[in-house]
XYZ file of C-alpha atoms in Angstrom:
134
model
C -0.528 0.102 0.153
C 1.424 3.397 -1.143
C 0.866 5.737 1.375
C 1.241 9.797 1.761
C 2.203 11.171 5.284
C -0.154 14.521 4.621
C -2.584 11.444 6.236
C -0.778 10.056 8.814
C -1.166 12.205 12.377
C 2.473 14.008 13.245
C 3.585 12.535 16.870
C 6.416 14.052 18.418
C 7.668 10.713 19.015
C 7.926 10.169 15.307
C 11.121 8.981 13.512
C 12.263 11.113 10.201
C 14.829 9.741 8.201
C 17.265 12.962 6.038
C 18.960 12.479 2.883
C 21.801 15.350 1.862
C 23.263 14.356 -1.376
C 26.369 16.433 -1.579
C 27.104 14.217 -4.522
C 28.186 14.481 -8.567
C 24.898 12.281 -9.034
C 20.379 13.359 -8.600
C 19.603 10.254 -6.366
C 16.192 9.716 -4.469
C 15.467 6.637 -1.160
C 12.172 4.392 -0.603
C 11.226 3.708 3.304
C 8.993 0.596 3.688
C 7.273 -0.263 7.110
C 4.549 -2.482 8.434
C 1.333 0.001 10.284
C -0.632 -2.960 11.648
C -1.707 -5.450 9.126
C -0.208 -3.181 6.432
C 2.944 -3.039 4.724
C 3.454 0.957 3.232
C 6.168 2.749 0.675
C 7.037 6.129 0.724
C 9.164 7.764 -1.961
C 11.464 10.966 -1.181
C 11.703 13.869 -4.616
C 14.529 13.104 -6.477
C 17.329 14.478 -4.806
C 19.456 17.570 -6.872
C 22.904 18.084 -6.339
C 23.262 20.155 -2.833
C 19.562 19.485 -2.144
C 17.497 16.895 0.352
C 15.145 15.572 1.455
C 13.000 14.393 4.336
C 10.393 11.168 5.141
C 8.648 11.120 8.770
C 7.854 7.287 9.746
C 4.716 6.932 12.551
C 6.193 6.250 15.357
C 4.540 2.469 16.176
C 5.985 2.378 12.685
C 8.101 -1.465 13.011
C 10.197 -3.309 9.890
C 11.375 -0.593 8.587
C 13.646 -1.115 5.469
C 15.466 2.052 4.190
C 16.392 2.216 0.565
C 18.753 5.300 -1.479
C 19.297 4.882 -4.692
C 20.773 7.538 -7.918
C 20.494 7.963 -10.727
C 22.967 6.158 -13.477
C 21.365 7.313 -16.446
C 18.280 8.624 -17.875
C 15.376 6.842 -16.073
C 17.654 4.351 -15.203
C 18.366 4.087 -11.253
C 20.632 1.631 -9.232
C 20.436 0.961 -5.365
C 24.124 1.932 -3.759
C 22.703 2.186 0.551
C 20.196 -0.688 2.035
C 19.460 -0.569 5.965
C 16.724 -2.589 8.295
C 15.684 -0.644 11.343
C 13.406 -2.817 13.940
C 11.817 1.101 14.906
C 11.610 3.700 13.384
C 15.012 5.956 13.259
C 15.374 10.056 14.251
C 18.571 10.130 11.356
C 20.160 11.470 8.636
C 22.598 10.782 5.819
C 25.056 12.487 4.254
C 25.764 10.907 0.144
C 28.595 11.642 -1.701
C 31.466 10.845 -4.836
C 30.022 9.674 -8.357
C 27.660 7.611 -9.746
C 30.179 5.178 -9.695
C 31.728 5.242 -6.374
C 28.963 6.721 -4.128
C 29.233 7.295 -0.825
C 26.405 7.313 2.224
C 27.039 8.095 5.399
C 25.127 8.531 8.572
C 25.361 12.409 9.520
C 25.026 13.401 13.786
C 21.289 14.901 12.660
C 20.869 18.688 13.666
C 20.931 19.276 17.565
C 17.062 19.775 17.748
C 16.403 17.974 13.992
C 12.957 16.508 14.702
C 12.239 15.834 10.713
C 11.366 19.102 9.830
C 11.717 21.388 6.471
C 15.452 21.118 6.239
C 18.434 24.531 5.685
C 19.313 23.445 1.706
C 22.919 24.730 3.798
C 22.100 22.742 6.577
C 25.912 21.462 8.236
C 27.096 17.895 7.844
C 30.111 18.176 10.571
C 30.778 14.774 11.544
C 30.681 10.863 9.932
C 29.751 7.663 11.376
C 29.738 4.752 9.608
C 26.433 3.429 9.198
C 24.597 1.480 11.672
C 22.200 -1.076 12.465
C 19.438 0.626 15.431
C 17.491 -1.809 17.454
């Protein structure tokens, strides 16, 4: 089932994933999660260079699956990163590199970030290896 988060009531405990594209490519990301008995799928917009996008995940979602896709050619996309979570994360990621050498790394979200609209020039200061969050 494909849903829009506009139809789901926001909650302070909601999770989110934000992706900053600092690479030399266009990207998007996909999130799948289970809510009750139903699976839901969300897609970010296509993210140009030096921009970002955020998708919110309901607080009671489980079995969250996160994928990052990069445009290889016109209308040809490849998966560059996959991660799973048991519960909704509040995570930020930075993409860098080129189409053929793409890096996706977990980064600290700005202080006080709760998944609202990002600034296009939000700082990404420190990097860490992605982890599975339990």
